[in-house]
CSV table of C-alpha atoms in Angstrom, one decimal:
chain,number,residue,atom,x,y,z
N,2,MET,CA,0.0,0.0,0.2
N,3,ALA,CA,1.2,3.3,-0.6
N,4,ASP,CA,2.4,5.6,2.1
N,5,ILE,CA,-0.8,6.4,3.8
N,6,PRO,CA,-1.3,7.2,7.6
N,7,ALA,CA,-2.5,4.0,9.3
N,8,VAL,CA,-5.7,5.4,10.2
N,9,SER,CA,-6.8,6.1,6.5
N,10,SER,CA,-6.2,2.1,6.3
N,11,GLN,CA,-9.8,2.0,8.0
N,12,GLN,CA,-11.7,4.1,6.0
N,13,ALA,CA,-11.8,5.9,2.4
N,14,ILE,CA,-9.5,8.3,1.1
N,15,VAL,CA,-10.3,11.8,-0.8
N,16,SER,CA,-8.0,13.0,-3.3
N,17,ASP,CA,-7.5,16.6,-3.7
N,18,ASP,CA,-9.8,17.0,-6.7
N,19,GLY,CA,-12.5,16.0,-4.3
N,20,LEU,CA,-13.1,12.2,-5.1
N,21,ILE,CA,-13.6,9.2,-3.2
N,22,TRP,CA,-11.4,6.3,-3.5
N,23,LEU,CA,-10.4,3.1,-1.4
N,24,PRO,CA,-6.7,2.9,0.1
N,25,TYR,CA,-6.6,-0.5,-1.7
N,26,ASP,CA,-6.8,1.5,-5.0
N,27,LEU,CA,-3.6,3.8,-4.3
N,28,PRO,CA,-0.9,1.6,-5.6
N,29,LEU,CA,-3.0,0.9,-8.7
N,30,LEU,CA,-3.8,4.6,-9.2
N,31,LYS,CA,0.2,5.4,-9.3
N,32,THR,CA,0.0,8.6,-8.1
N,33,ASP,CA,1.6,10.6,-5.0
N,34,ALA,CA,-0.3,9.6,-1.7
N,35,ALA,CA,0.4,12.9,-0.3
N,36,ARG,CA,-2.8,14.1,-2.6
N,37,PHE,CA,-5.1,12.0,-0.4
N,38,THR,CA,-6.7,12.8,3.2
N,39,PRO,CA,-9.0,10.5,5.2
N,40,LEU,CA,-12.6,10.9,4.5
N,41,SER,CA,-13.3,11.5,8.0
N,42,ASP,CA,-11.6,14.9,7.6
N,43,HIS,CA,-14.4,16.1,4.9
N,44,ALA,CA,-17.5,14.6,5.6
N,45,ALA,CA,-19.9,13.1,8.5
N,46,ILE,CA,-20.2,9.3,7.4
N,47,LEU,CA,-20.6,6.2,9.7
N,48,ASN,CA,-17.9,3.9,10.4
N,49,ALA,CA,-17.7,1.3,13.1
N,50,ALA,CA,-14.0,1.2,13.1
N,51,PHE,CA,-14.0,4.7,15.0
N,52,THR,CA,-17.7,5.0,16.5
N,53,PRO,CA,-20.1,2.1,16.9
N,54,PHE,CA,-23.5,2.9,15.5
N,55,VAL,CA,-26.9,1.3,15.6
N,56,LEU,CA,-29.8,1.8,12.8
N,57,ASP,CA,-33.3,1.4,12.7
N,58,TYR,CA,-33.5,0.4,9.0
N,59,SER,CA,-37.4,0.4,9.3
N,60,ARG,CA,-37.0,4.1,8.9
N,61,ILE,CA,-34.2,4.3,6.4
N,62,GLU,CA,-34.9,4.7,2.7
N,63,GLN,CA,-31.4,4.2,1.1
N,64,LEU,CA,-28.3,2.7,2.2
N,65,HIS,CA,-25.2,3.8,0.7
N,66,VAL,CA,-22.0,1.4,1.6
N,67,ILE,CA,-18.7,2.5,0.2
N,68,ASN,CA,-16.5,-0.3,-0.4
N,69,GLY,CA,-19.5,-2.6,-0.6
N,70,CYS,CA,-18.6,-5.6,1.1
N,71,GLY,CA,-15.1,-5.6,0.3
N,72,VAL,CA,-12.4,-6.4,-2.6
N,73,ALA,CA,-12.2,-10.4,-1.6
N,74,LEU,CA,-14.5,-12.8,-3.1
N,75,GLY,CA,-15.2,-14.6,0.7
N,76,ASP,CA,-15.7,-11.4,2.2
N,77,ALA,CA,-18.0,-10.4,-0.4
N,78,ILE,CA,-20.1,-13.0,-0.2
N,79,VAL,CA,-20.7,-12.9,3.5
N,80,GLY,CA,-21.2,-9.0,3.7
N,81,LEU,CA,-23.7,-9.2,0.8
N,82,ALA,CA,-25.7,-12.1,2.8
N,83,ALA,CA,-26.1,-9.3,5.7
N,84,LEU,CA,-27.4,-6.8,2.8
N,85,GLU,CA,-29.7,-9.5,1.4
N,86,GLN,CA,-31.3,-9.8,4.7
N,87,LEU,CA,-31.9,-5.9,5.1
N,88,SER,CA,-33.3,-5.8,1.5
N,89,ARG,CA,-35.7,-8.8,2.3
N,90,GLN,CA,-36.9,-7.3,5.8
N,91,HIS,CA,-37.1,-4.0,4.8
N,92,PRO,CA,-39.0,-3.4,1.0
N,93,GLN,CA,-38.6,0.3,1.1
N,94,LEU,CA,-34.9,0.2,1.4
N,95,LYS,CA,-32.6,0.6,-1.9
N,96,ILE,CA,-29.0,-0.4,-1.2
N,97,THR,CA,-26.1,1.0,-3.2
N,98,VAL,CA,-22.6,-0.1,-3.1
N,99,TYR,CA,-19.7,1.6,-4.2
N,100,VAL,CA,-16.8,-0.7,-5.2
N,101,SER,CA,-13.4,-0.4,-6.5
N,102,PRO,CA,-12.8,0.0,-10.2
N,103,HIS,CA,-9.8,-2.5,-9.6
N,104,LEU,CA,-11.8,-5.3,-8.6
N,105,PRO,CA,-10.8,-8.7,-9.9
N,106,ALA,CA,-13.2,-10.3,-12.4
N,107,HIS,CA,-14.4,-12.9,-9.9
N,108,VAL,CA,-15.2,-10.4,-7.1
N,109,ARG,CA,-17.3,-8.1,-9.7
N,110,GLU,CA,-19.0,-10.8,-10.9
N,111,ILE,CA,-20.4,-11.9,-7.2
N,112,TYR,CA,-21.7,-8.1,-6.9
N,113,THR,CA,-23.4,-8.7,-10.4
N,114,LEU,CA,-25.1,-11.6,-9.2
N,115,ALA,CA,-26.5,-9.9,-6.1
N,116,GLY,CA,-28.0,-7.4,-8.5
N,117,HIS,CA,-31.6,-8.3,-7.4
N,118,PHE,CA,-31.0,-6.6,-4.0
N,119,ILE,CA,-28.4,-4.2,-4.7
N,120,SER,CA,-27.2,-1.7,-7.0
N,121,VAL,CA,-23.5,-1.4,-7.9
N,122,GLU,CA,-21.3,1.6,-8.8
N,123,SER,CA,-17.9,2.0,-9.3
N,124,LEU,CA,-15.5,4.4,-7.5
N,125,PRO,CA,-14.6,7.1,-7.8
N,126,LEU,CA,-17.1,9.0,-6.1
N,127,PRO,CA,-17.5,12.8,-6.1
N,128,LEU,CA,-17.2,13.9,-2.3
N,129,ALA,CA,-20.2,16.3,-3.0
N,130,ARG,CA,-22.6,13.5,-3.5
N,131,LEU,CA,-22.4,12.8,0.6
N,132,ALA,CA,-25.3,14.2,2.3
N,133,MET,CA,-26.4,12.1,5.7
N,134,THR,CA,-30.1,12.4,6.6
N,135,PRO,CA,-32.4,10.3,8.4
N,136,ALA,CA,-33.6,8.4,5.5
N,137,GLU,CA,-30.4,8.5,3.7
N,138,VAL,CA,-27.7,6.8,5.3
N,139,TRP,CA,-24.0,6.5,4.2
N,140,ILE,CA,-21.5,4.0,5.7
N,141,ASP,CA,-17.7,3.6,5.4
N,142,LEU,CA,-16.6,0.1,5.0
N,143,ALA,CA,-13.3,0.9,3.3
N,144,ASP,CA,-10.2,-1.7,3.6
N,145,PHE,CA,-11.9,-3.3,6.6
N,146,MET,CA,-9.5,-6.0,6.7
N,147,TYR,CA,-7.2,-3.5,8.7
N,148,ARG,CA,-9.8,-3.1,11.3
N,149,PRO,CA,-9.0,-5.0,14.5
N,150,ALA,CA,-12.5,-6.1,14.8
N,151,PHE,CA,-12.1,-8.3,11.5
N,152,ASN,CA,-9.8,-10.5,13.2
N,153,GLN,CA,-11.7,-10.6,16.1
N,154,LEU,CA,-15.1,-11.4,15.3
N,155,PRO,CA,-16.9,-14.3,13.1
N,156,MET,CA,-17.4,-12.9,9.5
N,157,HIS,CA,-21.1,-12.5,10.0
N,158,ASP,CA,-21.1,-10.5,13.2
N,159,PHE,CA,-18.5,-8.2,11.7
N,160,PHE,CA,-20.4,-7.2,8.8
N,161,ALA,CA,-23.8,-6.9,10.8
N,162,SER,CA,-21.7,-4.7,13.4
N,163,SER,CA,-20.2,-2.7,10.5
N,164,LEU,CA,-23.6,-2.2,9.3
N,165,GLY,CA,-25.5,-0.9,12.6
N,166,LEU,CA,-27.0,-4.5,13.4
N,167,ASN,CA,-26.7,-6.7,16.3
N,168,PRO,CA,-25.2,-9.7,15.2
N,169,GLY,CA,-28.0,-11.6,16.9
N,170,GLN,CA,-30.5,-10.2,14.2
N,171,LEU,CA,-28.9,-12.1,11.6
N,172,ASP,CA,-31.2,-14.9,10.7
N,173,ASN,CA,-30.1,-18.3,9.5
N,174,VAL,CA,-30.5,-17.5,5.8
N,175,ALA,CA,-28.1,-14.8,6.2
N,176,LYS,CA,-25.6,-16.8,8.3
N,177,GLU,CA,-25.6,-19.5,6.2
N,178,ASN,CA,-25.3,-17.4,3.0
N,179,HIS,CA,-28.6,-18.8,1.2
N,180,TRP,CA,-29.0,-16.0,-0.9
N,181,LEU,CA,-26.6,-17.8,-3.3
N,182,LYS,CA,-29.2,-20.4,-3.7
N,183,ALA,CA,-31.0,-18.0,-6.2
N,184,VAL,CA,-28.3,-17.7,-8.4
N,185,PRO,CA,-28.5,-19.8,-11.8
N,186,LEU,CA,-25.8,-22.2,-12.5
N,187,PRO,CA,-24.8,-23.8,-15.7
N,188,PRO,CA,-25.1,-27.6,-16.0
N,189,LEU,CA,-21.7,-29.7,-15.1
N,190,PRO,CA,-19.6,-31.5,-17.8
N,191,ALA,CA,-21.0,-34.6,-18.8
N,192,THR,CA,-17.6,-36.5,-17.6
N,193,LEU,CA,-18.5,-35.8,-14.0
N,194,GLN,CA,-20.5,-38.3,-12.1
N,195,PRO,CA,-22.9,-37.7,-9.1
N,196,GLY,CA,-21.0,-37.9,-6.0
N,197,TYR,CA,-17.6,-36.6,-6.7
N,198,THR,CA,-15.4,-34.7,-4.3
N,199,LEU,CA,-14.0,-31.3,-5.2
N,200,LEU,CA,-10.5,-30.1,-4.2
N,201,CYS,CA,-10.0,-26.3,-4.0
N,202,HIS,CA,-6.2,-26.0,-3.1
N,203,GLN,CA,-5.6,-22.4,-4.1
N,204,ALA,CA,-6.3,-19.6,-1.4
N,205,SER,CA,-5.9,-15.7,-2.1
N,206,THR,CA,-2.5,-15.6,-0.6
N,207,GLY,CA,0.5,-18.2,-0.8
N,208,LEU,CA,0.5,-18.8,2.8
N,209,ARG,CA,-2.8,-20.3,3.1
N,210,SER,CA,-2.7,-22.3,-0.5
N,211,MET,CA,-1.8,-26.0,-0.5
N,212,PRO,CA,1.5,-26.3,-2.2
N,213,GLU,CA,1.4,-28.0,-5.7
N,214,PRO,CA,3.4,-30.9,-4.5
N,215,ILE,CA,0.9,-31.9,-1.4
N,216,ARG,CA,-1.8,-31.1,-3.6
N,217,GLU,CA,-0.7,-33.9,-5.9
N,218,ALA,CA,0.5,-36.4,-3.6
N,219,TRP,CA,-2.7,-36.1,-1.4
N,220,SER,CA,-4.7,-36.4,-4.7
N,221,THR,CA,-3.1,-39.4,-5.3
N,222,GLN,CA,-3.4,-41.0,-2.0
N,223,TRP,CA,-7.2,-40.2,-1.9
N,224,LEU,CA,-7.8,-41.8,-5.1
N,225,GLY,CA,-6.0,-44.9,-4.2
N,226,THR,CA,-8.2,-45.3,-1.1
N,227,HIS,CA,-11.6,-44.0,-2.7
N,228,THR,CA,-13.8,-45.3,-5.5
N,229,GLY,CA,-15.5,-42.1,-6.6
N,230,GLN,CA,-14.1,-39.1,-8.5
N,231,LEU,CA,-12.0,-36.3,-7.5
N,232,ALA,CA,-12.0,-33.2,-9.3
N,233,GLY,CA,-9.8,-29.8,-8.8
N,234,PHE,CA,-8.3,-27.1,-10.3
N,235,ALA,CA,-4.8,-28.4,-11.9
N,236,PRO,CA,-3.8,-30.7,-14.4
N,237,GLN,CA,-3.0,-34.5,-13.1
N,238,ASN,CA,-2.5,-37.5,-15.0
N,239,THR,CA,-4.3,-39.9,-13.0
N,240,PRO,CA,-7.5,-41.7,-13.5
N,241,ARG,CA,-10.9,-40.3,-12.0
N,242,TRP,CA,-8.8,-37.0,-11.6
N,243,HIS,CA,-11.0,-34.3,-13.3
N,244,ASP,CA,-9.2,-30.9,-14.1
N,245,LEU,CA,-11.9,-28.2,-13.9
N,246,SER,CA,-9.4,-25.0,-14.4
N,247,ARG,CA,-10.8,-24.4,-18.0
N,248,TRP,CA,-14.3,-25.3,-17.5
N,249,SER,CA,-14.6,-23.2,-14.4
N,250,ALA,CA,-13.6,-19.9,-16.1
N,251,SER,CA,-16.7,-17.8,-14.6
N,252,LEU,CA,-18.1,-17.6,-11.2
N,253,PRO,CA,-21.2,-19.4,-11.9
N,254,HIS,CA,-19.2,-22.4,-13.3
N,255,PHE,CA,-17.1,-22.3,-10.2
N,256,MET,CA,-20.3,-22.3,-7.9
N,257,ALA,CA,-21.8,-25.1,-10.1
N,258,ALA,CA,-18.7,-27.2,-9.2
N,259,ILE,CA,-19.3,-26.8,-5.6
N,260,ALA,CA,-22.8,-27.3,-5.8
N,261,GLY,CA,-22.9,-30.6,-7.5
N,262,ALA,CA,-19.9,-32.1,-5.3
N,263,ARG,CA,-20.9,-34.6,-2.5
N,264,ARG,CA,-18.2,-32.6,-0.5
N,265,ILE,CA,-15.6,-30.0,-1.0
N,266,VAL,CA,-12.3,-29.8,0.7
N,267,SER,CA,-11.0,-26.4,0.6
N,268,VAL,CA,-8.1,-24.0,1.6
N,269,ASP,CA,-10.0,-21.3,-0.2
N,270,SER,CA,-12.4,-19.3,2.1
N,271,ALA,CA,-14.3,-18.1,-0.7
N,272,ALA,CA,-15.3,-21.9,-1.9
N,273,ILE,CA,-16.1,-22.6,2.2
N,274,HIS,CA,-18.5,-19.8,2.1
N,275,LEU,CA,-20.0,-20.6,-1.4
N,276,ALA,CA,-20.4,-24.2,-0.3
N,277,ALA,CA,-22.2,-23.1,3.2
N,278,GLY,CA,-24.5,-21.4,0.8
N,279,LEU,CA,-25.1,-24.1,-1.6
N,280,GLY,CA,-25.7,-26.7,1.6
N,281,VAL,CA,-22.8,-28.9,0.4
N,282,SER,CA,-20.5,-30.8,2.9
N,283,CYS,CA,-16.9,-29.1,3.4
N,284,THR,CA,-13.8,-30.0,5.0
N,285,ALA,CA,-12.0,-26.4,5.5
N,286,LEU,CA,-8.3,-26.1,6.0
N,287,PHE,CA,-6.6,-23.2,7.6
N,288,MET,CA,-3.4,-22.1,8.0
N,289,GLY,CA,-3.0,-19.6,10.8
N,290,ILE,CA,-6.2,-17.9,10.7
N,291,ASP,CA,-8.9,-18.9,13.3
N,292,PRO,CA,-11.3,-21.2,11.7
N,293,GLY,CA,-13.8,-20.0,14.0
N,294,LEU,CA,-13.8,-16.5,12.6
N,295,ARG,CA,-14.7,-17.7,9.1
N,296,VAL,CA,-16.9,-20.8,9.5
N,297,ALA,CA,-18.9,-20.1,12.6
N,298,GLY,CA,-22.7,-21.0,11.9
N,299,TYR,CA,-22.0,-23.6,9.0
N,300,PRO,CA,-23.7,-26.7,10.1
N,301,HIS,CA,-22.2,-28.7,7.2
N,302,CYS,CA,-18.5,-27.7,7.5
N,303,SER,CA,-16.0,-29.1,9.6
N,304,ALA,CA,-12.6,-26.8,9.9
N,305,GLN,CA,-9.3,-28.2,10.6
N,306,GLN,CA,-6.2,-25.6,11.9
N,307,LEU,CA,-2.9,-27.0,10.2
N,308,ASP,CA,-0.9,-24.5,12.6
N,309,GLU,CA,-0.5,-26.8,15.2
N,310,THR,CA,2.5,-24.9,17.1
N,311,GLY,CA,0.4,-21.4,16.6
N,312,ARG,CA,3.6,-19.8,15.0
N,313,LEU,CA,1.3,-18.6,11.9
N,314,HIS,CA,-1.4,-17.3,14.4
N,315,GLY,CA,-3.4,-14.4,12.6
N,316,LEU,CA,-1.2,-14.1,9.5
N,317,HIS,CA,-2.6,-13.7,5.9
N,318,HIS,CA,1.0,-13.5,4.3
N,319,ALA,CA,4.2,-14.9,5.1
N,320,ARG,CA,6.5,-12.2,6.7
N,321,SER,CA,9.9,-14.3,5.4
N,322,GLY,CA,10.8,-17.6,4.4
N,323,VAL,CA,10.8,-18.9,7.9
N,324,ASP,CA,7.1,-18.7,7.8
N,325,GLU,CA,7.0,-20.4,4.3
N,326,ALA,CA,9.1,-23.1,5.9
N,327,GLU,CA,7.0,-23.3,9.0
N,328,ALA,CA,3.9,-23.7,6.6
N,329,ASP,CA,5.6,-26.3,4.5
N,330,ARG,CA,6.3,-28.1,7.6
N,331,CYS,CA,2.5,-28.1,8.8
N,332,TRP,CA,1.4,-29.5,5.8
N,333,GLN,CA,3.8,-32.2,5.6
N,334,ARG,CA,2.5,-33.2,9.2
N,335,TRP,CA,-1.2,-32.9,7.4
N,336,LEU,CA,-0.3,-35.3,4.6
N,337,ALA,CA,1.5,-37.7,6.7
N,338,ALA,CA,-1.4,-38.2,9.2
N,339,ASP,CA,-3.6,-39.3,6.0
N,340,THR,CA,-6.6,-37.3,7.6
N,341,PRO,CA,-9.6,-38.9,5.8
N,342,CYS,CA,-11.9,-36.0,4.1
N,343,ASP,CA,-14.8,-38.2,3.3
């Protein structure tokens, strides 16, 4: 991230020409960070990172959320579940989210798939448009991964609190991401038979991803002890292995691969959230991140913490080769344990 004061990483920023951006955008804008100041210096806006708040949505007609539900697919799935409940329970409420123009394509897709209950606009947003009234509310959710609460609360609780709700107000439809069941999905490849297991070995960071030698060794081991098909997202010249990399080019295709599986085994939190929403059993593998913060409330998910020593606790990225070596040892222990993922 460009050199911005630490406080700015928990809120949106304003350029010297009066446009609202995210700190996330700065490295991609390739401009001088000195041109930007925190949004809170310019406008009154709700931001739970600085001042907790509670809203009565029965009295609100328009909700604006800067940064939407984030720039990562898993975060967006969960945050959109909370917004879907608001839309479902308050028919008068219109919801507009403002997202980075630099979103990865698959993250933009999830916002598009939620188009029946939100409107989506791309930043930048003119500062002059911000106008808080009792009926029109603006919330700043910019770059929330830097907020302490994001690493202290279960994800659904975090988004509820950030939107001015008591987490206890979320219903099971929201807590299990069931809004995803309304998404139309394409048919599966004819070569995939019912009852296959799906392996999602790639996470958004290298530290949390399953190394390729581990993936190949585990896949071979699994296929040697099971009679069903195993699908995943890498080439492997092994009978009953199905590489879906090319087929699953779009998010609905990736969702269809999950929806059609008997079970998924995943290091990818987005796949875990999708499996919960689609009602598919899941074995979730976590490296350092507390599983309770990511899978709380998912009845069909069992989670394993691979970091048995706690040396990688709370890390999203490796700080050095020492962390990478520790993660490799964790994977070797897991593989040697021959953990059944049935």
